[in-house]
Amino acid sequence: MLAPYRRLFTRPGAAAFTLAGLLGRLSMSMTGVSLVVLLAERRGSYALAGAVGAAGLITGAIGMPVIGRLVDRFGQARVTVPAVLYNVLPLSALLLCVRTGAPDWTLYACWAAGAAAPNLGGMARARWAHLLRDEPDDLHLANSFEQVLDELCFMAGPVLGMVLCTSIAPEAGLLTAGGLGAVGALLFAAQRRTEPPLADRPSAGRHGSPLRVPGLRVLTLAFLSTGMVFGALDLTTVAYADALGHRPVAGGLLALVAAGSCVAGLAFGTLRPSGPAGARFLWGAAAMAGLLLLPLTAGLGGAGLVLLGAALFAAGTGTAPTMVTGMTLIQDLLPRRQLNEGMAIAVSGILVGISAGSALAGAVAEHAGPGAGYWIPAGAAALALLIALAGRRHLAVPAESPERAVGAAR
């Protein structure tokens, strides 16, 4: 399964920007749990930790497309370096405020101010799109590989953050995440030979948000629903394991979801894409919706943790093909000059969906049985499918425009 991926890294510089970006993305997956453990330990409040985290999530969802637009306009390195150096300030201020017992509002302000994080996953995909612009099969392979890296980060990051916070000091997780993120992003920016060149800018009257493209609006709404799947599935699984008296097992159950997505992503990348990408996205969304009925059935039926784990692994296999095809569609639908902003908008939709899914699942966990929360990811996946079906005519990739042809020729 891994053999076809080797040819991706025969391109000069591909391994360097991939490894550097992996460091930065690993740090992002560490911050959530590290923040919760820090504030729960130093301030004694999970509610405060959740609220502060939500404030950062909201400003991050707003700031990420802004950073993406700047990247499209000025280039990856020219935006990433100052953004990384700036983000050191609010993180340091947060740790200082926690340490000195500053008022709670300062924590909100500091965490919300760190909204300039560059979307390294999107920038890595933009590099692959440039390097493989004439090789669609290899671009499909690269997008699948990037999705696998995302899943690996989501598996390893929270575990690493938890270990650091509990074995060294509550501040250790965020300190390490900040260091890894800064080093990874700066090393990524230093890989100039693989950085996509800036596209020609249209006249001011013609330039607008990539959301003017109907297909991106459809995909962003579908990704928002997919984010709800992620957020609700995580919280419901923790609540379910806790209700059975096996809360420590929850981490392993969530790792099975990510493992299923990893396996599916690797296998999906080796398949030769056939048919329109819009149709493949519909099939992926349908598979995701169908497979998420498995943990719902296991949870409501009281099947136990072993069968629930198998159901979660199977459910995870439906997310990677949907995400890979969705990101490929964004690359096909948008002009090159708006690619980073468009992918950042899609990721922002996922972040908002994760927040909403977690909030809904938390409310259900408090007022219903332990398995009832699995209705939310199943319903959110069905909603993503309905959105894709309703907007399927907008997911048709148009014929190559003169701008794409010029960009490819360069």
mmCIF file of C-alpha atoms in Angstrom:
data_model
loop_
_atom_site.group_PDB
_atom_site.id
_atom_site.type_symbol
_atom_site.label_atom_id
_atom_site.label_comp_id
_atom_site.label_asym_id
_atom_site.label_seq_id
_atom_site.Cartn_x
_atom_site.Cartn_y
_atom_site.Cartn_z
ATOM 1 C CA MET A 1 0.000 0.000 0.000
ATOM 2 C CA LEU A 2 2.840 2.402 0.796
ATOM 3 C CA ALA A 3 4.899 1.695 -2.323
ATOM 4 C CA PRO A 4 3.101 4.167 -4.653
ATOM 5 C CA TYR A 5 3.724 7.009 -2.217
ATOM 6 C CA ARG A 6 7.491 6.735 -2.632
ATOM 7 C CA ARG A 7 7.394 8.376 -6.036
ATOM 8 C CA LEU A 8 5.943 11.545 -4.499
ATOM 9 C CA PHE A 9 9.216 12.162 -2.709
ATOM 10 C CA THR A 10 11.392 11.822 -5.767
ATOM 11 C CA ARG A 11 10.584 15.496 -6.388
ATOM 12 C CA PRO A 12 13.351 17.727 -5.021
ATOM 13 C CA GLY A 13 12.327 19.378 -1.751
ATOM 14 C CA ALA A 14 9.098 17.400 -1.287
ATOM 15 C CA ALA A 15 10.307 15.485 1.766
ATOM 16 C CA ALA A 16 11.689 18.659 3.386
ATOM 17 C CA PHE A 17 8.473 20.709 3.258
ATOM 18 C CA THR A 18 6.383 17.675 4.229
ATOM 19 C CA LEU A 19 8.404 16.953 7.383
ATOM 20 C CA ALA A 20 8.558 20.631 8.356
ATOM 21 C CA GLY A 21 4.811 21.019 7.890
ATOM 22 C CA LEU A 22 4.197 17.850 9.901
ATOM 23 C CA LEU A 23 5.923 19.413 12.929
ATOM 24 C CA GLY A 24 3.734 22.490 12.750
ATOM 25 C CA ARG A 25 0.540 20.493 12.335
ATOM 26 C CA LEU A 26 1.448 18.201 15.225
ATOM 27 C CA SER A 27 1.727 21.260 17.456
ATOM 28 C CA MET A 28 -1.762 22.428 16.475
ATOM 29 C CA SER A 29 -3.264 19.076 17.467
ATOM 30 C CA MET A 30 -1.552 19.340 20.888
ATOM 31 C CA THR A 31 -2.907 22.745 21.874
ATOM 32 C CA GLY A 32 -6.527 21.841 22.650
ATOM 33 C CA VAL A 33 -5.890 19.177 25.272
ATOM 34 C CA SER A 34 -2.855 21.078 26.615
ATOM 35 C CA LEU A 35 -4.974 24.187 27.218
ATOM 36 C CA VAL A 36 -7.690 22.171 28.968
ATOM 37 C CA VAL A 37 -5.233 20.413 31.280
ATOM 38 C CA LEU A 38 -3.409 23.675 32.058
ATOM 39 C CA LEU A 39 -6.519 25.649 33.030
ATOM 40 C CA ALA A 40 -8.156 22.725 34.819
ATOM 41 C CA GLU A 41 -5.011 22.299 36.940
ATOM 42 C CA ARG A 42 -4.123 25.950 37.565
ATOM 43 C CA ARG A 43 -7.631 27.425 37.698
ATOM 44 C CA GLY A 44 -9.640 24.340 38.702
ATOM 45 C CA SER A 45 -12.333 24.810 36.044
ATOM 46 C CA TYR A 46 -13.093 22.710 32.994
ATOM 47 C CA ALA A 47 -15.856 25.177 32.112
ATOM 48 C CA LEU A 48 -13.321 28.014 31.930
ATOM 49 C CA ALA A 49 -10.985 25.855 29.841
ATOM 50 C CA GLY A 50 -13.771 25.047 27.383
ATOM 51 C CA ALA A 51 -14.891 28.660 27.102
ATOM 52 C CA VAL A 52 -11.359 29.966 26.546
ATOM 53 C CA GLY A 53 -10.755 27.261 23.948
ATOM 54 C CA ALA A 54 -14.006 28.192 22.168
ATOM 55 C CA ALA A 55 -12.949 31.853 22.046
ATOM 56 C CA GLY A 56 -9.712 30.871 20.330
ATOM 57 C CA LEU A 57 -11.554 28.564 17.944
ATOM 58 C CA ILE A 58 -13.889 31.350 16.843
ATOM 59 C CA THR A 59 -11.136 33.894 16.211
ATOM 60 C CA GLY A 60 -9.039 31.195 14.532
ATOM 61 C CA ALA A 61 -11.905 30.380 12.150
ATOM 62 C CA ILE A 62 -12.065 34.081 11.268
ATOM 63 C CA GLY A 63 -8.332 34.676 11.084
ATOM 64 C CA MET A 64 -7.357 31.622 9.044
ATOM 65 C CA PRO A 65 -9.011 32.779 5.780
ATOM 66 C CA VAL A 66 -7.486 36.234 6.276
ATOM 67 C CA ILE A 67 -4.032 34.666 6.548
ATOM 68 C CA GLY A 68 -4.852 32.521 3.520
ATOM 69 C CA ARG A 69 -5.709 35.606 1.469
ATOM 70 C CA LEU A 70 -2.438 37.246 2.479
ATOM 71 C CA VAL A 71 -0.550 34.092 1.497
ATOM 72 C CA ASP A 72 -2.183 34.132 -1.938
ATOM 73 C CA ARG A 73 -1.247 37.789 -2.354
ATOM 74 C CA PHE A 74 2.277 37.931 -0.914
ATOM 75 C CA GLY A 75 3.520 34.326 -0.845
ATOM 76 C CA GLN A 76 3.850 31.623 1.797
ATOM 77 C CA ALA A 77 7.197 32.599 3.308
ATOM 78 C CA ARG A 78 6.502 36.361 3.497
ATOM 79 C CA VAL A 79 3.326 35.746 5.517
ATOM 80 C CA THR A 80 4.261 32.652 7.540
ATOM 81 C CA VAL A 81 7.383 34.090 9.194
ATOM 82 C CA PRO A 82 5.785 37.244 10.702
ATOM 83 C CA ALA A 83 2.625 35.287 11.625
ATOM 84 C CA VAL A 84 4.663 32.723 13.561
ATOM 85 C CA LEU A 85 6.716 35.378 15.346
ATOM 86 C CA TYR A 86 3.542 37.261 16.265
ATOM 87 C CA ASN A 87 1.845 34.147 17.687
ATOM 88 C CA VAL A 88 4.650 33.723 20.207
ATOM 89 C CA LEU A 89 3.403 36.872 21.986
ATOM 90 C CA PRO A 90 -0.191 35.849 22.891
ATOM 91 C CA LEU A 91 0.955 32.334 23.861
ATOM 92 C CA SER A 92 3.635 33.747 26.175
ATOM 93 C CA ALA A 93 1.132 36.235 27.584
ATOM 94 C CA LEU A 94 -1.377 33.446 28.312
ATOM 95 C CA LEU A 95 1.190 31.389 30.209
ATOM 96 C CA LEU A 96 2.252 34.474 32.157
ATOM 97 C CA CYS A 97 -1.352 35.348 33.045
ATOM 98 C CA VAL A 98 -2.028 31.814 34.248
ATOM 99 C CA ARG A 99 1.152 31.797 36.284
ATOM 100 C CA THR A 100 0.489 35.167 37.945
ATOM 101 C CA GLY A 101 -3.211 34.564 38.643
ATOM 102 C CA ALA A 102 -4.442 37.306 36.319
ATOM 103 C CA PRO A 103 -8.237 37.756 35.880
ATOM 104 C CA ASP A 104 -10.077 35.292 33.679
ATOM 105 C CA TRP A 105 -10.784 37.883 30.989
ATOM 106 C CA THR A 106 -7.070 38.119 30.259
ATOM 107 C CA LEU A 107 -7.042 34.426 29.345
ATOM 108 C CA TYR A 108 -9.826 34.972 26.818
ATOM 109 C CA ALA A 109 -8.011 37.967 25.356
ATOM 110 C CA CYS A 110 -4.673 36.191 25.039
ATOM 111 C CA TRP A 111 -6.034 32.996 23.510
ATOM 112 C CA ALA A 112 -8.341 34.860 21.141
ATOM 113 C CA ALA A 113 -5.423 37.037 19.996
ATOM 114 C CA GLY A 114 -3.561 34.010 18.686
ATOM 115 C CA ALA A 115 -5.676 33.900 15.536
ATOM 116 C CA ALA A 116 -2.858 34.376 13.027
ATOM 117 C CA ALA A 117 -1.831 30.724 12.784
ATOM 118 C CA PRO A 118 -1.032 29.853 9.157
ATOM 119 C CA ASN A 119 -2.800 26.850 7.669
ATOM 120 C CA LEU A 120 0.242 24.651 7.037
ATOM 121 C CA GLY A 121 -1.897 21.768 5.813
ATOM 122 C CA GLY A 122 -3.471 23.995 3.171
ATOM 123 C CA MET A 123 -0.108 25.455 2.163
ATOM 124 C CA ALA A 124 1.362 21.954 1.809
ATOM 125 C CA ARG A 125 -1.538 20.975 -0.440
ATOM 126 C CA ALA A 126 -0.981 24.144 -2.468
ATOM 127 C CA ARG A 127 2.646 23.109 -2.971
ATOM 128 C CA TRP A 128 1.617 19.670 -4.153
ATOM 129 C CA ALA A 129 -0.946 21.254 -6.487
ATOM 130 C CA HIS A 130 1.847 23.340 -8.023
ATOM 131 C CA LEU A 131 4.413 20.534 -8.218
ATOM 132 C CA LEU A 132 1.925 18.018 -9.662
ATOM 133 C CA ARG A 133 -0.224 20.377 -11.748
ATOM 134 C CA ASP A 134 0.247 18.192 -14.846
ATOM 135 C CA GLU A 135 -0.031 14.841 -13.009
ATOM 136 C CA PRO A 136 -3.602 14.393 -11.668
ATOM 137 C CA ASP A 137 -3.025 10.807 -10.504
ATOM 138 C CA ASP A 138 -0.053 11.820 -8.369
ATOM 139 C CA LEU A 139 -1.955 14.862 -7.060
ATOM 140 C CA HIS A 140 -4.708 12.519 -5.884
ATOM 141 C CA LEU A 141 -2.017 10.435 -4.197
ATOM 142 C CA ALA A 142 -0.532 13.527 -2.523
ATOM 143 C CA ASN A 143 -3.913 14.761 -1.260
ATOM 144 C CA SER A 144 -4.578 11.331 0.226
ATOM 145 C CA PHE A 145 -1.183 11.352 1.909
ATOM 146 C CA GLU A 146 -1.847 14.809 3.382
ATOM 147 C CA GLN A 147 -5.113 13.566 4.842
ATOM 148 C CA VAL A 148 -3.294 10.628 6.426
ATOM 149 C CA LEU A 149 -0.804 13.063 7.993
ATOM 150 C CA ASP A 150 -3.716 15.052 9.434
ATOM 151 C CA GLU A 151 -5.129 11.905 11.009
ATOM 152 C CA LEU A 152 -1.737 10.881 12.415
ATOM 153 C CA CYS A 153 -1.392 14.310 14.017
ATOM 154 C CA PHE A 154 -4.862 14.045 15.541
ATOM 155 C CA MET A 155 -3.888 10.657 16.989
ATOM 156 C CA ALA A 156 -0.455 11.586 18.328
ATOM 157 C CA GLY A 157 -0.869 15.245 19.262
ATOM 158 C CA PRO A 158 -3.404 14.936 22.109
ATOM 159 C CA VAL A 159 -1.532 11.955 23.562
ATOM 160 C CA LEU A 160 1.783 13.844 23.511
ATOM 161 C CA GLY A 161 0.186 16.943 25.019
ATOM 162 C CA MET A 162 -1.432 14.930 27.810
ATOM 163 C CA VAL A 163 1.813 13.111 28.633
ATOM 164 C CA LEU A 164 3.794 16.350 28.829
ATOM 165 C CA CYS A 165 1.180 18.122 30.956
ATOM 166 C CA THR A 166 0.780 15.282 33.428
ATOM 167 C CA SER A 167 4.367 14.045 33.695
ATOM 168 C CA ILE A 168 6.363 17.306 33.602
ATOM 169 C CA ALA A 169 4.185 20.349 34.327
ATOM 170 C CA PRO A 170 0.760 21.646 33.243
ATOM 171 C CA GLU A 171 2.507 24.304 31.148
ATOM 172 C CA ALA A 172 4.729 21.795 29.336
ATOM 173 C CA GLY A 173 2.164 20.886 26.682
ATOM 174 C CA LEU A 174 1.593 24.428 25.439
ATOM 175 C CA LEU A 175 5.286 25.305 25.675
ATOM 176 C CA THR A 176 6.213 22.287 23.559
ATOM 177 C CA ALA A 177 3.387 22.927 21.116
ATOM 178 C CA GLY A 178 4.487 26.536 20.720
ATOM 179 C CA GLY A 179 8.091 25.527 20.133
ATOM 180 C CA LEU A 180 7.253 22.772 17.656
ATOM 181 C CA GLY A 181 4.827 25.026 15.824
ATOM 182 C CA ALA A 182 7.320 27.871 15.476
ATOM 183 C CA VAL A 183 10.200 25.630 14.380
ATOM 184 C CA GLY A 184 8.044 23.636 11.958
ATOM 185 C CA ALA A 185 6.472 26.715 10.362
ATOM 186 C CA LEU A 186 9.808 28.520 9.996
ATOM 187 C CA LEU A 187 11.434 25.436 8.453
ATOM 188 C CA PHE A 188 8.449 25.106 6.134
ATOM 189 C CA ALA A 189 8.779 28.734 5.055
ATOM 190 C CA ALA A 190 12.495 28.218 4.433
ATOM 191 C CA GLN A 191 11.778 25.659 1.676
ATOM 192 C CA ARG A 192 11.620 28.292 -1.049
ATOM 193 C CA ARG A 193 12.256 26.073 -4.072
ATOM 194 C CA THR A 194 8.919 24.291 -3.665
ATOM 195 C CA GLU A 195 6.920 27.426 -2.816
ATOM 196 C CA PRO A 196 4.288 28.111 -5.491
ATOM 197 C CA PRO A 197 4.915 31.304 -7.461
ATOM 198 C CA LEU A 198 2.432 34.135 -7.096
ATOM 199 C CA ALA A 199 -0.328 34.119 -9.676
ATOM 200 C CA ASP A 200 -1.127 37.184 -11.733
ATOM 201 C CA ARG A 201 -3.640 39.402 -9.979
ATOM 202 C CA PRO A 202 -6.803 40.505 -11.784
ATOM 203 C CA SER A 203 -8.008 44.079 -11.764
ATOM 204 C CA ALA A 204 -9.422 45.302 -8.437
ATOM 205 C CA GLY A 205 -12.964 45.182 -9.725
ATOM 206 C CA ARG A 206 -12.765 41.494 -10.552
ATOM 207 C CA HIS A 207 -11.180 40.264 -7.344
ATOM 208 C CA GLY A 208 -13.436 39.057 -4.557
ATOM 209 C CA SER A 209 -13.849 36.325 -2.002
ATOM 210 C CA PRO A 210 -13.504 32.745 -3.254
ATOM 211 C CA LEU A 211 -16.917 32.180 -1.644
ATOM 212 C CA ARG A 212 -18.311 33.793 -4.790
ATOM 213 C CA VAL A 213 -17.652 30.378 -6.367
ATOM 214 C CA PRO A 214 -20.849 28.369 -5.656
ATOM 215 C CA GLY A 215 -18.961 25.085 -5.402
ATOM 216 C CA LEU A 216 -16.844 26.380 -2.511
ATOM 217 C CA ARG A 217 -19.988 27.438 -0.642
ATOM 218 C CA VAL A 218 -21.387 23.919 -1.035
ATOM 219 C CA LEU A 219 -18.131 22.322 0.104
ATOM 220 C CA THR A 220 -17.737 24.657 3.085
ATOM 221 C CA LEU A 221 -21.236 23.811 4.325
ATOM 222 C CA ALA A 222 -20.551 20.108 3.798
ATOM 223 C CA PHE A 223 -17.243 20.435 5.663
ATOM 224 C CA LEU A 224 -19.013 22.282 8.491
ATOM 225 C CA SER A 225 -21.343 19.294 8.843
ATOM 226 C CA THR A 226 -18.339 16.956 8.685
ATOM 227 C CA GLY A 227 -16.724 18.982 11.478
ATOM 228 C CA MET A 228 -19.851 18.368 13.542
ATOM 229 C CA VAL A 229 -19.267 14.649 12.970
ATOM 230 C CA PHE A 230 -15.745 14.934 14.385
ATOM 231 C CA GLY A 231 -16.683 17.063 17.402
ATOM 232 C CA ALA A 232 -19.763 15.055 18.364
ATOM 233 C CA LEU A 233 -18.110 11.677 17.817
ATOM 234 C CA ASP A 234 -15.179 12.574 20.090
ATOM 235 C CA LEU A 235 -17.232 13.918 22.981
ATOM 236 C CA THR A 236 -19.912 11.215 22.766
ATOM 237 C CA THR A 237 -17.289 8.471 22.823
ATOM 238 C CA VAL A 238 -15.649 9.955 25.920
ATOM 239 C CA ALA A 239 -19.042 10.271 27.640
ATOM 240 C CA TYR A 240 -20.001 6.717 26.651
ATOM 241 C CA ALA A 241 -16.777 5.190 28.007
ATOM 242 C CA ASP A 242 -17.122 7.272 31.179
ATOM 243 C CA ALA A 243 -20.693 6.067 31.697
ATOM 244 C CA LEU A 244 -19.448 2.470 31.557
ATOM 245 C CA GLY A 245 -16.712 3.225 34.076
ATOM 246 C CA HIS A 246 -13.866 2.970 31.530
ATOM 247 C CA ARG A 247 -12.987 6.579 30.801
ATOM 248 C CA PRO A 248 -9.254 5.884 30.192
ATOM 249 C CA VAL A 249 -10.273 3.655 27.280
ATOM 250 C CA ALA A 250 -11.815 6.637 25.463
ATOM 251 C CA GLY A 251 -8.469 7.720 24.037
ATOM 252 C CA GLY A 252 -7.949 4.306 22.475
ATOM 253 C CA LEU A 253 -11.445 4.327 21.009
ATOM 254 C CA LEU A 254 -10.852 7.721 19.415
ATOM 255 C CA ALA A 255 -7.517 6.496 18.075
ATOM 256 C CA LEU A 256 -9.420 3.710 16.306
ATOM 257 C CA VAL A 257 -11.485 6.325 14.435
ATOM 258 C CA ALA A 258 -8.314 8.049 13.248
ATOM 259 C CA ALA A 259 -6.689 4.700 12.435
ATOM 260 C CA GLY A 260 -9.643 3.751 10.245
ATOM 261 C CA SER A 261 -9.337 7.050 8.419
ATOM 262 C CA CYS A 262 -5.570 6.545 7.987
ATOM 263 C CA VAL A 263 -5.996 3.096 6.457
ATOM 264 C CA ALA A 264 -8.785 4.295 4.171
ATOM 265 C CA GLY A 265 -6.764 7.348 3.131
ATOM 266 C CA LEU A 266 -3.718 5.272 2.215
ATOM 267 C CA ALA A 267 -5.820 2.773 0.267
ATOM 268 C CA PHE A 268 -7.871 5.496 -1.435
ATOM 269 C CA GLY A 269 -4.724 7.247 -2.642
ATOM 270 C CA THR A 270 -3.568 4.144 -4.511
ATOM 271 C CA LEU A 271 -6.808 3.948 -6.506
ATOM 272 C CA ARG A 272 -6.872 5.647 -9.874
ATOM 273 C CA PRO A 273 -9.558 8.378 -9.772
ATOM 274 C CA SER A 274 -12.420 7.692 -12.162
ATOM 275 C CA GLY A 275 -15.414 9.803 -13.011
ATOM 276 C CA PRO A 276 -16.043 13.430 -12.042
ATOM 277 C CA ALA A 277 -14.679 14.559 -8.672
ATOM 278 C CA GLY A 278 -18.128 15.889 -7.732
ATOM 279 C CA ALA A 279 -19.634 12.428 -8.124
ATOM 280 C CA ARG A 280 -16.808 10.910 -6.061
ATOM 281 C CA PHE A 281 -17.525 13.440 -3.310
ATOM 282 C CA LEU A 282 -21.176 12.387 -3.258
ATOM 283 C CA TRP A 283 -20.193 8.716 -2.964
ATOM 284 C CA GLY A 284 -17.765 9.556 -0.163
ATOM 285 C CA ALA A 285 -20.417 11.515 1.756
ATOM 286 C CA ALA A 286 -22.905 8.661 1.288
ATOM 287 C CA ALA A 287 -20.376 6.113 2.578
ATOM 288 C CA MET A 288 -19.589 8.330 5.581
ATOM 289 C CA ALA A 289 -23.296 8.683 6.421
ATOM 290 C CA GLY A 290 -23.906 4.944 6.096
ATOM 291 C CA LEU A 291 -20.882 3.876 8.149
ATOM 292 C CA LEU A 292 -21.745 6.250 11.006
ATOM 293 C CA LEU A 293 -24.875 4.209 11.598
ATOM 294 C CA LEU A 294 -22.593 1.490 12.999
ATOM 295 C CA PRO A 295 -21.483 3.317 16.198
ATOM 296 C CA LEU A 296 -25.060 4.580 16.592
ATOM 297 C CA THR A 297 -26.337 0.994 16.531
ATOM 298 C CA ALA A 298 -23.594 -0.204 18.876
ATOM 299 C CA GLY A 299 -24.116 2.681 21.308
ATOM 300 C CA LEU A 300 -27.890 2.423 21.486
ATOM 301 C CA GLY A 301 -27.775 -1.367 21.666
ATOM 302 C CA GLY A 302 -25.286 -1.465 24.541
ATOM 303 C CA ALA A 303 -22.916 -3.627 22.504
ATOM 304 C CA GLY A 304 -19.932 -2.936 24.767
ATOM 305 C CA LEU A 305 -16.582 -1.283 24.177
ATOM 306 C CA VAL A 306 -15.067 -3.977 21.949
ATOM 307 C CA LEU A 307 -17.854 -3.904 19.375
ATOM 308 C CA LEU A 308 -18.061 -0.127 19.683
ATOM 309 C CA GLY A 309 -14.335 0.068 18.890
ATOM 310 C CA ALA A 310 -14.840 -2.024 15.755
ATOM 311 C CA ALA A 311 -17.760 0.180 14.736
ATOM 312 C CA LEU A 312 -15.714 3.346 15.277
ATOM 313 C CA PHE A 313 -12.833 1.973 13.183
ATOM 314 C CA ALA A 314 -15.258 1.187 10.363
ATOM 315 C CA ALA A 315 -16.878 4.610 10.669
ATOM 316 C CA GLY A 316 -13.467 6.261 10.420
ATOM 317 C CA THR A 317 -12.872 4.692 7.011
ATOM 318 C CA GLY A 318 -15.629 6.862 5.541
ATOM 319 C CA THR A 319 -14.139 10.257 6.384
ATOM 320 C CA ALA A 320 -10.797 10.189 4.527
ATOM 321 C CA PRO A 321 -12.169 9.664 0.976
ATOM 322 C CA THR A 322 -14.689 12.455 1.558
ATOM 323 C CA MET A 323 -12.057 14.895 2.820
ATOM 324 C CA VAL A 324 -9.512 13.990 0.122
ATOM 325 C CA THR A 325 -12.027 14.437 -2.685
ATOM 326 C CA GLY A 326 -13.338 17.657 -1.169
ATOM 327 C CA MET A 327 -9.857 19.209 -1.047
ATOM 328 C CA THR A 328 -9.223 18.055 -4.618
ATOM 329 C CA LEU A 329 -12.439 19.766 -5.695
ATOM 330 C CA ILE A 330 -11.333 23.027 -4.080
ATOM 331 C CA GLN A 331 -8.084 22.858 -6.045
ATOM 332 C CA ASP A 332 -10.055 22.252 -9.254
ATOM 333 C CA LEU A 333 -12.789 24.845 -8.723
ATOM 334 C CA LEU A 334 -10.706 27.822 -7.612
ATOM 335 C CA PRO A 335 -8.179 29.859 -9.560
ATOM 336 C CA ARG A 336 -4.617 29.476 -8.368
ATOM 337 C CA ARG A 337 -4.528 33.020 -6.992
ATOM 338 C CA GLN A 338 -7.183 32.096 -4.361
ATOM 339 C CA LEU A 339 -6.195 28.534 -3.514
ATOM 340 C CA ASN A 340 -4.794 29.130 0.000
ATOM 341 C CA GLU A 341 -7.711 31.328 1.018
ATOM 342 C CA GLY A 342 -10.228 28.819 -0.314
ATOM 343 C CA MET A 343 -8.723 25.900 1.586
ATOM 344 C CA ALA A 344 -8.495 28.034 4.732
ATOM 345 C CA ILE A 345 -12.219 28.819 4.441
ATOM 346 C CA ALA A 346 -12.978 25.105 4.194
ATOM 347 C CA VAL A 347 -10.844 24.348 7.272
ATOM 348 C CA SER A 348 -12.582 27.179 9.139
ATOM 349 C CA GLY A 349 -15.890 25.503 8.359
ATOM 350 C CA ILE A 350 -14.561 22.286 9.883
ATOM 351 C CA LEU A 351 -13.434 24.153 13.018
ATOM 352 C CA VAL A 352 -16.856 25.778 13.474
ATOM 353 C CA GLY A 353 -18.497 22.395 12.957
ATOM 354 C CA ILE A 354 -16.269 20.739 15.558
ATOM 355 C CA SER A 355 -17.239 23.397 18.090
ATOM 356 C CA ALA A 356 -20.952 23.059 17.333
ATOM 357 C CA GLY A 357 -20.819 19.264 17.365
ATOM 358 C CA SER A 358 -19.046 19.194 20.714
ATOM 359 C CA ALA A 359 -21.568 21.604 22.244
ATOM 360 C CA LEU A 360 -24.550 19.577 20.995
ATOM 361 C CA ALA A 361 -23.046 16.278 22.086
ATOM 362 C CA GLY A 362 -22.267 17.707 25.518
ATOM 363 C CA ALA A 363 -25.891 18.754 25.994
ATOM 364 C CA VAL A 364 -27.160 15.347 24.880
ATOM 365 C CA ALA A 365 -24.685 13.525 27.145
ATOM 366 C CA GLU A 366 -26.040 15.375 30.173
ATOM 367 C CA HIS A 367 -29.727 14.826 29.465
ATOM 368 C CA ALA A 368 -29.951 11.479 27.638
ATOM 369 C CA GLY A 369 -28.530 7.978 27.732
ATOM 370 C CA PRO A 370 -24.823 7.379 27.038
ATOM 371 C CA GLY A 371 -25.373 6.120 23.485
ATOM 372 C CA ALA A 372 -27.895 8.745 22.408
ATOM 373 C CA GLY A 373 -25.155 11.203 21.448
ATOM 374 C CA TYR A 374 -24.252 9.043 18.442
ATOM 375 C CA TRP A 375 -27.386 10.371 16.754
ATOM 376 C CA ILE A 376 -25.543 13.680 16.267
ATOM 377 C CA PRO A 377 -22.606 12.451 14.109
ATOM 378 C CA ALA A 378 -24.970 10.202 12.161
ATOM 379 C CA GLY A 379 -27.341 13.115 11.561
ATOM 380 C CA ALA A 380 -24.499 15.511 10.715
ATOM 381 C CA ALA A 381 -23.123 13.067 8.131
ATOM 382 C CA ALA A 382 -26.590 12.739 6.604
ATOM 383 C CA LEU A 383 -26.790 16.550 6.492
ATOM 384 C CA ALA A 384 -23.432 16.699 4.678
ATOM 385 C CA LEU A 385 -24.781 14.246 2.107
ATOM 386 C CA LEU A 386 -27.979 16.277 1.626
ATOM 387 C CA ILE A 387 -25.955 19.479 1.173
ATOM 388 C CA ALA A 388 -23.757 17.776 -1.427
ATOM 389 C CA LEU A 389 -26.808 16.406 -3.243
ATOM 390 C CA ALA A 390 -28.556 19.777 -3.251
ATOM 391 C CA GLY A 391 -25.472 21.537 -4.621
ATOM 392 C CA ARG A 392 -24.165 18.767 -6.866
ATOM 393 C CA ARG A 393 -24.479 20.857 -10.049
ATOM 394 C CA HIS A 394 -22.045 23.364 -8.528
ATOM 395 C CA LEU A 395 -19.470 20.621 -7.898
ATOM 396 C CA ALA A 396 -18.938 20.048 -11.606
ATOM 397 C CA VAL A 397 -15.405 21.158 -12.492
ATOM 398 C CA PRO A 398 -15.488 23.594 -15.429
ATOM 399 C CA ALA A 399 -13.309 23.198 -18.472
ATOM 400 C CA GLU A 400 -9.813 24.579 -18.117
ATOM 401 C CA SER A 401 -9.876 28.375 -18.143
ATOM 402 C CA PRO A 402 -7.252 30.500 -19.888
ATOM 403 C CA GLU A 403 -5.892 31.492 -16.463
ATOM 404 C CA ARG A 404 -5.340 27.828 -15.495
ATOM 405 C CA ALA A 405 -3.675 27.115 -18.790
ATOM 406 C CA VAL A 406 -1.291 30.053 -18.365
ATOM 407 C CA GLY A 407 -0.554 29.038 -14.762
ATOM 408 C CA ALA A 408 0.202 25.478 -15.795
ATOM 409 C CA ALA A 409 2.428 26.603 -18.614
ATOM 410 C CA ARG A 410 4.554 28.545 -16.167
#
